[in-house]
Amino acid sequence: MVLRQVEGLEGRGGRVVDFWARELCREEDLFRAFAERLRFPGYFGWNWDAMVDCLDDLCGEVTGGVGVVGVIHDADSLLDADHLGVFVSVLCQGAARANSDVDLDGEPLYRPAISQHFVFLVKDFDAEEIVGKVQHPDLVVARDGEFVTVTLDPDVWFS
């Protein structure tokens, strides 16, 4: 079902960017993979905050003006990474900012909202294990049928 939706985005001109979890197990490799595939600008600071900023500022060349979906293949190998919680939080922060048409102060942005989503594909789906591993203080992590969904906690981020 998810892959059909991803294909639908591509059919409307959006972009799908593939990542392989084995390339994301160390922070420096993760930053490199995201910077290369999402064409982060040269001033990318190679840290989590800079990654949020760059995810927020993805250009139309990367998103197709329609949106972008990052698909992380074989994500099982990331479940034991020390940085998994912060990584997922950063993806949620970047997507929330990109998906908005106002800045952090509530002022209108110079660009329209750009759809941005990230999908982790796992082979051995154990929802409870994934929920436990992805928990982070600023996230809401829940099982939703055959999926685990993760969003920013509105009480932390939007109150």
CSV table of N, CA and C in Angstrom, one decimal:
chain,number,residue,atom,x,y,z
A,1,MET,N,0.8,-1.2,0.0
A,1,MET,CA,0.0,0.0,0.0
A,1,MET,C,0.9,1.3,0.0
A,2,VAL,N,1.9,1.3,0.9
A,2,VAL,CA,2.7,2.5,0.9
A,2,VAL,C,3.5,2.7,-0.4
A,3,LEU,N,4.0,1.6,-0.9
A,3,LEU,CA,4.8,1.7,-2.2
A,3,LEU,C,3.9,2.2,-3.3
A,4,ARG,N,2.6,1.8,-3.3
A,4,ARG,CA,1.7,2.3,-4.3
A,4,ARG,C,1.5,3.8,-4.2
A,5,GLN,N,1.4,4.3,-3.0
A,5,GLN,CA,1.3,5.8,-2.8
A,5,GLN,C,2.5,6.5,-3.2
A,6,VAL,N,3.7,5.9,-2.9
A,6,VAL,CA,4.9,6.5,-3.3
A,6,VAL,C,5.0,6.6,-4.9
A,7,GLU,N,4.6,5.5,-5.5
A,7,GLU,CA,4.5,5.5,-7.0
A,7,GLU,C,3.6,6.6,-7.5
A,8,GLY,N,2.5,6.8,-6.8
A,8,GLY,CA,1.5,7.9,-7.2
A,8,GLY,C,2.2,9.2,-7.1
A,9,LEU,N,3.0,9.5,-6.1
A,9,LEU,CA,3.7,10.8,-6.0
A,9,LEU,C,4.6,10.9,-7.2
A,10,GLU,N,5.4,9.9,-7.5
A,10,GLU,CA,6.3,10.0,-8.6
A,10,GLU,C,5.5,10.3,-9.9
A,11,GLY,N,4.3,9.7,-10.1
A,11,GLY,CA,3.5,9.9,-11.2
A,11,GLY,C,3.0,11.4,-11.4
A,12,ARG,N,3.0,12.1,-10.3
A,12,ARG,CA,2.6,13.5,-10.3
A,12,ARG,C,3.8,14.4,-10.3
A,13,GLY,N,5.0,13.9,-10.5
A,13,GLY,CA,6.2,14.7,-10.6
A,13,GLY,C,7.0,14.8,-9.3
A,14,GLY,N,6.5,14.2,-8.3
A,14,GLY,CA,7.3,14.2,-7.0
A,14,GLY,C,8.5,13.3,-7.1
A,15,ARG,N,9.3,13.4,-6.1
A,15,ARG,CA,10.6,12.6,-6.1
A,15,ARG,C,10.5,11.5,-5.0
A,16,VAL,N,11.1,10.4,-5.3
A,16,VAL,CA,11.4,9.4,-4.3
A,16,VAL,C,12.9,9.2,-4.2
A,17,VAL,N,13.4,9.3,-3.0
A,17,VAL,CA,14.8,9.2,-2.8
A,17,VAL,C,15.0,7.9,-2.0
A,18,ASP,N,15.8,7.0,-2.5
A,18,ASP,CA,16.1,5.8,-1.8
A,18,ASP,C,17.4,5.9,-0.9
A,19,PHE,N,17.2,5.3,0.3
A,19,PHE,CA,18.4,5.2,1.2
A,19,PHE,C,18.4,3.8,1.6
A,20,TRP,N,19.6,3.3,1.9
A,20,TRP,CA,19.8,1.9,2.5
A,20,TRP,C,20.3,2.1,3.9
A,21,ALA,N,19.7,1.4,4.8
A,21,ALA,CA,20.0,1.5,6.2
A,21,ALA,C,21.4,1.3,6.5
A,22,ARG,N,22.1,0.4,5.8
A,22,ARG,CA,23.5,0.1,6.1
A,22,ARG,C,24.3,1.3,5.9
A,23,GLU,N,23.9,2.3,5.1
A,23,GLU,CA,24.6,3.5,4.9
A,23,GLU,C,24.3,4.6,6.0
A,24,LEU,N,23.4,4.2,6.9
A,24,LEU,CA,22.9,5.2,7.9
A,24,LEU,C,23.2,4.8,9.3
A,25,CYS,N,24.0,3.8,9.5
A,25,CYS,CA,24.2,3.3,10.9
A,25,CYS,C,25.2,4.1,11.7
A,26,ARG,N,26.0,4.9,11.0
A,26,ARG,CA,26.9,5.8,11.7
A,26,ARG,C,26.4,7.3,11.3
A,27,GLU,N,26.5,8.2,12.3
A,27,GLU,CA,26.0,9.5,12.1
A,27,GLU,C,26.7,10.2,10.9
A,28,GLU,N,28.0,10.1,10.8
A,28,GLU,CA,28.7,10.8,9.7
A,28,GLU,C,28.3,10.2,8.3
A,29,ASP,N,28.0,8.9,8.3
A,29,ASP,CA,27.6,8.3,7.0
A,29,ASP,C,26.2,8.7,6.7
A,30,LEU,N,25.3,8.8,7.7
A,30,LEU,CA,23.9,9.3,7.5
A,30,LEU,C,23.9,10.7,6.9
A,31,PHE,N,24.7,11.6,7.5
A,31,PHE,CA,24.8,13.0,7.1
A,31,PHE,C,25.2,13.0,5.6
A,32,ARG,N,26.2,12.2,5.3
A,32,ARG,CA,26.8,12.2,3.9
A,32,ARG,C,25.7,11.7,2.9
A,33,ALA,N,25.0,10.6,3.3
A,33,ALA,CA,24.0,10.0,2.4
A,33,ALA,C,22.9,11.1,2.1
A,34,PHE,N,22.4,11.7,3.2
A,34,PHE,CA,21.3,12.7,3.0
A,34,PHE,C,21.8,13.9,2.2
A,35,ALA,N,23.0,14.4,2.5
A,35,ALA,CA,23.6,15.5,1.8
A,35,ALA,C,23.7,15.3,0.3
A,36,GLU,N,24.2,14.1,0.0
A,36,GLU,CA,24.4,13.7,-1.4
A,36,GLU,C,23.1,13.5,-2.1
A,37,ARG,N,22.2,12.7,-1.6
A,37,ARG,CA,21.0,12.3,-2.3
A,37,ARG,C,19.9,13.5,-2.3
A,38,LEU,N,19.9,14.3,-1.3
A,38,LEU,CA,18.9,15.4,-1.2
A,38,LEU,C,19.6,16.7,-1.6
A,39,ARG,N,20.8,16.7,-2.1
A,39,ARG,CA,21.5,17.8,-2.6
A,39,ARG,C,21.5,19.0,-1.6
A,40,PHE,N,21.9,18.7,-0.4
A,40,PHE,CA,22.0,19.8,0.6
A,40,PHE,C,23.1,20.8,0.1
A,41,PRO,N,22.9,22.1,0.5
A,41,PRO,CA,23.8,23.1,0.1
A,41,PRO,C,25.2,22.9,0.7
A,42,GLY,N,26.2,23.5,0.1
A,42,GLY,CA,27.6,23.4,0.6
A,42,GLY,C,27.8,23.9,2.0
A,43,TYR,N,26.9,24.7,2.5
A,43,TYR,CA,27.1,25.2,3.9
A,43,TYR,C,26.4,24.3,4.9
A,44,PHE,N,26.0,23.1,4.5
A,44,PHE,CA,25.4,22.1,5.4
A,44,PHE,C,26.4,21.9,6.6
A,45,GLY,N,25.9,22.0,7.8
A,45,GLY,CA,26.8,21.9,9.0
A,45,GLY,C,27.1,20.5,9.5
A,46,TRP,N,26.7,19.5,8.9
A,46,TRP,CA,27.0,18.1,9.3
A,46,TRP,C,26.7,17.8,10.7
A,47,ASN,N,25.5,18.3,11.1
A,47,ASN,CA,25.0,18.0,12.5
A,47,ASN,C,23.4,17.9,12.4
A,48,TRP,N,22.8,17.5,13.5
A,48,TRP,CA,21.3,17.2,13.5
A,48,TRP,C,20.6,18.5,13.2
A,49,ASP,N,20.9,19.6,13.8
A,49,ASP,CA,20.2,20.9,13.6
A,49,ASP,C,20.3,21.3,12.1
A,50,ALA,N,21.5,21.2,11.6
A,50,ALA,CA,21.7,21.6,10.2
A,50,ALA,C,20.9,20.7,9.3
A,51,MET,N,20.7,19.4,9.6
A,51,MET,CA,19.9,18.5,8.8
A,51,MET,C,18.5,19.0,8.8
A,52,VAL,N,17.9,19.4,10.0
A,52,VAL,CA,16.6,19.9,10.0
A,52,VAL,C,16.4,21.1,9.1
A,53,ASP,N,17.4,22.0,9.2
A,53,ASP,CA,17.3,23.2,8.3
A,53,ASP,C,17.3,22.8,6.9
A,54,CYS,N,18.2,21.9,6.5
A,54,CYS,CA,18.3,21.5,5.1
A,54,CYS,C,17.1,20.8,4.6
A,55,LEU,N,16.5,19.9,5.4
A,55,LEU,CA,15.3,19.3,5.1
A,55,LEU,C,14.1,20.3,4.8
A,56,ASP,N,14.1,21.3,5.6
A,56,ASP,CA,13.1,22.4,5.5
A,56,ASP,C,13.3,23.1,4.2
A,57,ASP,N,14.5,23.3,3.7
A,57,ASP,CA,14.8,24.1,2.6
A,57,ASP,C,15.0,23.4,1.3
A,58,LEU,N,14.5,22.1,1.2
A,58,LEU,CA,14.8,21.4,-0.1
A,58,LEU,C,14.2,22.2,-1.3
A,59,CYS,N,15.0,22.3,-2.3
A,59,CYS,CA,14.5,23.1,-3.5
A,59,CYS,C,13.6,22.3,-4.4
A,60,GLY,N,13.0,23.0,-5.3
A,60,GLY,CA,12.1,22.4,-6.2
A,60,GLY,C,12.8,21.3,-7.1
A,61,GLU,N,14.1,21.5,-7.4
A,61,GLU,CA,14.8,20.5,-8.2
A,61,GLU,C,14.8,19.2,-7.5
A,62,VAL,N,14.9,19.2,-6.2
A,62,VAL,CA,14.9,17.9,-5.4
A,62,VAL,C,13.5,17.4,-5.2
A,63,THR,N,12.5,18.3,-5.0
A,63,THR,CA,11.2,17.9,-4.6
A,63,THR,C,10.2,17.8,-5.8
A,64,GLY,N,10.6,18.3,-7.0
A,64,GLY,CA,9.8,18.3,-8.1
A,64,GLY,C,8.6,19.3,-8.0
A,65,GLY,N,8.7,20.1,-6.9
A,65,GLY,CA,7.6,21.1,-6.6
A,65,GLY,C,6.4,20.4,-6.1
A,66,VAL,N,6.4,19.1,-6.0
A,66,VAL,CA,5.2,18.3,-5.6
A,66,VAL,C,5.5,17.7,-4.2
A,67,GLY,N,6.7,17.3,-4.0
A,67,GLY,CA,7.1,16.7,-2.7
A,67,GLY,C,8.1,15.6,-2.9
A,68,VAL,N,8.5,15.1,-1.8
A,68,VAL,CA,9.6,14.1,-1.7
A,68,VAL,C,9.3,13.1,-0.7
A,69,VAL,N,9.6,11.8,-1.0
A,69,VAL,CA,9.5,10.7,0.0
A,69,VAL,C,10.8,10.1,0.1
A,70,GLY,N,11.4,10.0,1.3
A,70,GLY,CA,12.6,9.3,1.5
A,70,GLY,C,12.2,7.9,1.9
A,71,VAL,N,12.7,6.9,1.2
A,71,VAL,CA,12.4,5.5,1.5
A,71,VAL,C,13.7,4.9,2.0
A,72,ILE,N,13.6,4.4,3.3
A,72,ILE,CA,14.8,3.8,3.9
A,72,ILE,C,14.6,2.3,3.9
A,73,HIS,N,15.4,1.6,3.0
A,73,HIS,CA,15.3,0.2,2.8
A,73,HIS,C,16.0,-0.6,3.9
A,74,ASP,N,15.6,-1.8,4.2
A,74,ASP,CA,16.2,-2.7,5.2
A,74,ASP,C,16.4,-2.0,6.5
A,75,ALA,N,15.4,-1.2,6.9
A,75,ALA,CA,15.6,-0.4,8.1
A,75,ALA,C,15.7,-1.2,9.4
A,76,ASP,N,15.6,-2.6,9.3
A,76,ASP,CA,15.8,-3.4,10.5
A,76,ASP,C,17.2,-3.2,11.1
A,77,SER,N,18.2,-2.9,10.2
A,77,SER,CA,19.5,-2.8,10.7
A,77,SER,C,19.7,-1.5,11.5
A,78,LEU,N,18.8,-0.6,11.4
A,78,LEU,CA,18.9,0.7,12.2
A,78,LEU,C,18.3,0.6,13.6
A,79,LEU,N,17.6,-0.5,13.9
A,79,LEU,CA,16.9,-0.6,15.1
A,79,LEU,C,17.8,-0.6,16.4
A,80,ASP,N,19.0,-0.9,16.2
A,80,ASP,CA,20.0,-0.9,17.3
A,80,ASP,C,20.9,0.3,17.3
A,81,ALA,N,20.7,1.2,16.3
A,81,ALA,CA,21.6,2.4,16.3
A,81,ALA,C,21.3,3.3,17.4
A,82,ASP,N,22.4,3.8,18.1
A,82,ASP,CA,22.2,4.7,19.2
A,82,ASP,C,21.5,6.0,18.8
A,83,HIS,N,21.6,6.4,17.6
A,83,HIS,CA,21.0,7.7,17.1
A,83,HIS,C,19.6,7.5,16.5
A,84,LEU,N,19.0,6.3,16.6
A,84,LEU,CA,17.7,6.1,15.9
A,84,LEU,C,16.7,7.1,16.4
A,85,GLY,N,16.5,7.3,17.7
A,85,GLY,CA,15.5,8.3,18.2
A,85,GLY,C,15.7,9.7,17.7
A,86,VAL,N,16.9,10.2,17.8
A,86,VAL,CA,17.2,11.5,17.3
A,86,VAL,C,17.0,11.6,15.8
A,87,PHE,N,17.4,10.6,15.1
A,87,PHE,CA,17.3,10.6,13.6
A,87,PHE,C,15.8,10.7,13.2
A,88,VAL,N,15.0,9.9,13.8
A,88,VAL,CA,13.5,9.9,13.5
A,88,VAL,C,13.0,11.3,13.9
A,89,SER,N,13.4,11.8,15.1
A,89,SER,CA,12.9,13.1,15.5
A,89,SER,C,13.3,14.2,14.5
A,90,VAL,N,14.5,14.2,14.0
A,90,VAL,CA,15.0,15.1,13.0
A,90,VAL,C,14.2,15.0,11.7
A,91,LEU,N,13.9,13.8,11.3
A,91,LEU,CA,13.1,13.6,10.1
A,91,LEU,C,11.7,14.2,10.3
A,92,CYS,N,11.1,14.0,11.5
A,92,CYS,CA,9.8,14.6,11.8
A,92,CYS,C,9.9,16.1,11.8
A,93,GLN,N,10.9,16.7,12.4
A,93,GLN,CA,11.1,18.1,12.5
A,93,GLN,C,11.2,18.7,11.1
A,94,GLY,N,12.1,18.1,10.3
A,94,GLY,CA,12.3,18.7,8.9
A,94,GLY,C,11.0,18.6,8.1
A,95,ALA,N,10.3,17.4,8.2
A,95,ALA,CA,9.1,17.3,7.4
A,95,ALA,C,8.0,18.2,7.9
A,96,ALA,N,7.9,18.4,9.2
A,96,ALA,CA,6.9,19.3,9.7
A,96,ALA,C,7.1,20.7,9.2
A,97,ARG,N,8.4,21.1,9.2
A,97,ARG,CA,8.7,22.5,8.7
A,97,ARG,C,8.5,22.6,7.2
A,98,ALA,N,8.9,21.6,6.5
A,98,ALA,CA,8.7,21.6,5.0
A,98,ALA,C,7.2,21.6,4.6
A,99,ASN,N,6.4,20.8,5.4
A,99,ASN,CA,5.0,20.7,5.1
A,99,ASN,C,4.2,21.9,5.5
A,100,SER,N,4.8,22.9,6.1
A,100,SER,CA,4.1,24.1,6.6
A,100,SER,C,4.4,25.2,5.6
A,101,ASP,N,3.4,26.2,5.6
A,101,ASP,CA,3.7,27.4,4.7
A,101,ASP,C,3.9,28.6,5.6
A,102,VAL,N,4.2,28.4,6.9
A,102,VAL,CA,4.6,29.4,7.8
A,102,VAL,C,5.9,29.1,8.5
A,103,ASP,N,6.6,30.1,8.9
A,103,ASP,CA,7.9,29.8,9.6
A,103,ASP,C,7.6,29.5,11.1
A,104,LEU,N,8.7,29.3,11.9
A,104,LEU,CA,8.5,29.0,13.3
A,104,LEU,C,7.9,30.1,14.1
A,105,ASP,N,7.8,31.3,13.6
A,105,ASP,CA,7.2,32.4,14.3
A,105,ASP,C,5.7,32.6,13.8
A,106,GLY,N,5.3,31.8,12.9
A,106,GLY,CA,3.9,31.9,12.3
A,106,GLY,C,3.8,32.8,11.2
A,107,GLU,N,4.9,33.3,10.7
A,107,GLU,CA,4.9,34.2,9.5
A,107,GLU,C,4.9,33.5,8.2
A,108,PRO,N,4.2,34.0,7.2
A,108,PRO,CA,4.1,33.3,5.9
A,108,PRO,C,5.5,33.1,5.3
A,109,LEU,N,5.7,32.0,4.7
A,109,LEU,CA,7.0,31.7,4.0
A,109,LEU,C,7.0,32.2,2.6
A,110,TYR,N,8.1,32.4,2.0
A,110,TYR,CA,8.3,32.8,0.6
A,110,TYR,C,8.0,31.7,-0.3
A,111,ARG,N,7.8,30.5,0.2
A,111,ARG,CA,7.6,29.3,-0.7
A,111,ARG,C,6.4,28.5,-0.2
A,112,PRO,N,5.7,27.8,-1.1
A,112,PRO,CA,4.6,27.0,-0.6
A,112,PRO,C,5.0,25.8,0.2
A,113,ALA,N,4.1,25.2,0.9
A,113,ALA,CA,4.5,24.0,1.7
A,113,ALA,C,4.8,22.9,0.7
A,114,ILE,N,5.8,22.1,1.1
A,114,ILE,CA,6.3,21.0,0.2
A,114,ILE,C,6.1,19.7,1.0
A,115,SER,N,5.3,18.8,0.4
A,115,SER,CA,5.1,17.5,1.0
A,115,SER,C,6.4,16.7,1.2
A,116,GLN,N,6.6,16.3,2.4
A,116,GLN,CA,7.9,15.6,2.7
A,116,GLN,C,7.5,14.5,3.7
A,117,HIS,N,7.9,13.2,3.4
A,117,HIS,CA,7.6,12.1,4.2
A,117,HIS,C,8.8,11.1,4.2
A,118,PHE,N,8.9,10.3,5.2
A,118,PHE,CA,9.9,9.3,5.3
A,118,PHE,C,9.3,8.0,5.6
A,119,VAL,N,9.7,6.9,4.9
A,119,VAL,CA,9.2,5.6,5.2
A,119,VAL,C,10.3,4.7,5.5
A,120,PHE,N,10.2,3.9,6.6
A,120,PHE,CA,11.2,2.9,6.9
A,120,PHE,C,10.6,1.6,6.6
A,121,LEU,N,11.2,0.9,5.7
A,121,LEU,CA,10.8,-0.5,5.3
A,121,LEU,C,11.6,-1.5,6.1
A,122,VAL,N,10.9,-2.3,6.8
A,122,VAL,CA,11.5,-3.4,7.6
A,122,VAL,C,11.1,-4.8,7.1
A,123,LYS,N,11.9,-5.7,7.2
A,123,LYS,CA,11.6,-7.1,6.8
A,123,LYS,C,10.9,-7.9,7.9
A,124,ASP,N,11.5,-7.8,9.1
A,124,ASP,CA,10.8,-8.4,10.2
A,124,ASP,C,10.0,-7.4,11.0
A,125,PHE,N,8.8,-7.3,10.7
A,125,PHE,CA,7.9,-6.3,11.3
A,125,PHE,C,7.5,-6.7,12.7
A,126,ASP,N,8.0,-6.1,13.7
A,126,ASP,CA,7.6,-6.4,15.1
A,126,ASP,C,7.3,-5.0,15.6
A,127,ALA,N,6.0,-4.7,15.6
A,127,ALA,CA,5.6,-3.3,15.9
A,127,ALA,C,6.0,-2.9,17.3
A,128,GLU,N,5.9,-3.8,18.3
A,128,GLU,CA,6.2,-3.4,19.6
A,128,GLU,C,7.7,-3.1,19.8
A,129,GLU,N,8.5,-3.9,19.1
A,129,GLU,CA,10.0,-3.6,19.1
A,129,GLU,C,10.3,-2.3,18.5
A,130,ILE,N,9.7,-2.0,17.4
A,130,ILE,CA,9.9,-0.7,16.7
A,130,ILE,C,9.5,0.4,17.5
A,131,VAL,N,8.3,0.3,18.1
A,131,VAL,CA,7.7,1.4,19.0
A,131,VAL,C,8.7,1.7,20.1
A,132,GLY,N,9.2,0.6,20.7
A,132,GLY,CA,10.1,0.7,21.8
A,132,GLY,C,11.5,1.4,21.4
A,133,LYS,N,11.9,1.0,20.3
A,133,LYS,CA,13.2,1.5,19.8
A,133,LYS,C,13.2,3.0,19.3
A,134,VAL,N,12.0,3.4,18.8
A,134,VAL,CA,11.9,4.7,18.2
A,134,VAL,C,11.5,5.8,19.3
A,135,GLN,N,11.1,5.4,20.4
A,135,GLN,CA,10.6,6.3,21.4
A,135,GLN,C,11.6,7.4,21.6
A,136,HIS,N,11.1,8.6,21.7
A,136,HIS,CA,11.9,9.8,21.9
A,136,HIS,C,11.0,10.8,22.7
A,137,PRO,N,11.6,11.6,23.6
A,137,PRO,CA,10.8,12.5,24.4
A,137,PRO,C,9.9,13.5,23.6
A,138,ASP,N,10.2,13.8,22.4
A,138,ASP,CA,9.4,14.8,21.6
A,138,ASP,C,8.6,14.2,20.5
A,139,LEU,N,8.4,12.9,20.6
A,139,LEU,CA,7.6,12.2,19.5
A,139,LEU,C,6.4,11.5,20.1
A,140,VAL,N,5.4,11.3,19.2
A,140,VAL,CA,4.3,10.4,19.5
A,140,VAL,C,4.5,9.2,18.6
A,141,VAL,N,4.7,8.0,19.2
A,141,VAL,CA,5.0,6.8,18.4
A,141,VAL,C,3.8,5.9,18.7
A,142,ALA,N,3.2,5.4,17.6
A,142,ALA,CA,2.0,4.5,17.8
A,142,ALA,C,1.9,3.5,16.7
A,143,ARG,N,1.3,2.4,17.1
A,143,ARG,CA,1.0,1.3,16.1
A,143,ARG,C,-0.3,1.7,15.5
A,144,ASP,N,-0.3,1.6,14.2
A,144,ASP,CA,-1.5,1.9,13.4
A,144,ASP,C,-1.7,0.7,12.4
A,145,GLY,N,-2.4,-0.3,12.8
A,145,GLY,CA,-2.6,-1.5,12.0
A,145,GLY,C,-1.2,-2.1,11.6
A,146,GLU,N,-0.9,-2.2,10.4
A,146,GLU,CA,0.3,-2.8,9.9
A,146,GLU,C,1.5,-1.8,9.9
A,147,PHE,N,1.3,-0.6,10.4
A,147,PHE,CA,2.3,0.4,10.4
A,147,PHE,C,2.6,0.9,11.8
A,148,VAL,N,3.8,1.5,11.9
A,148,VAL,CA,4.1,2.3,13.1
A,148,VAL,C,4.2,3.7,12.6
A,149,THR,N,3.5,4.6,13.2
A,149,THR,CA,3.5,6.0,12.8
A,149,THR,C,4.2,6.9,13.9
A,150,VAL,N,4.9,7.9,13.4
A,150,VAL,CA,5.7,8.7,14.3
A,150,VAL,C,5.4,10.2,13.9
A,151,THR,N,5.1,11.0,14.8
A,151,THR,CA,4.9,12.4,14.6
A,151,THR,C,5.5,13.2,15.8
A,152,LEU,N,5.6,14.5,15.5
A,152,LEU,CA,6.1,15.3,16.6
A,152,LEU,C,5.0,15.4,17.7
A,153,ASP,N,5.4,15.4,18.9
A,153,ASP,CA,4.4,15.6,20.0
A,153,ASP,C,3.9,17.0,20.0
A,154,PRO,N,2.6,17.3,19.8
A,154,PRO,CA,2.1,18.6,19.7
A,154,PRO,C,2.3,19.4,21.0
A,155,ASP,N,2.2,18.7,22.2
A,155,ASP,CA,2.4,19.3,23.4
A,155,ASP,C,3.8,19.9,23.6
A,156,VAL,N,4.8,19.2,23.0
A,156,VAL,CA,6.2,19.7,23.0
A,156,VAL,C,6.5,20.7,22.0
A,157,TRP,N,6.0,20.5,20.8
A,157,TRP,CA,6.4,21.4,19.7
A,157,TRP,C,5.5,22.5,19.3
A,158,PHE,N,4.2,22.4,19.6
A,158,PHE,CA,3.2,23.4,19.1
A,158,PHE,C,2.4,24.0,20.2
A,159,SER,N,2.8,24.0,21.4
A,159,SER,CA,2.0,24.6,22.5
A,159,SER,C,2.7,25.9,23.0
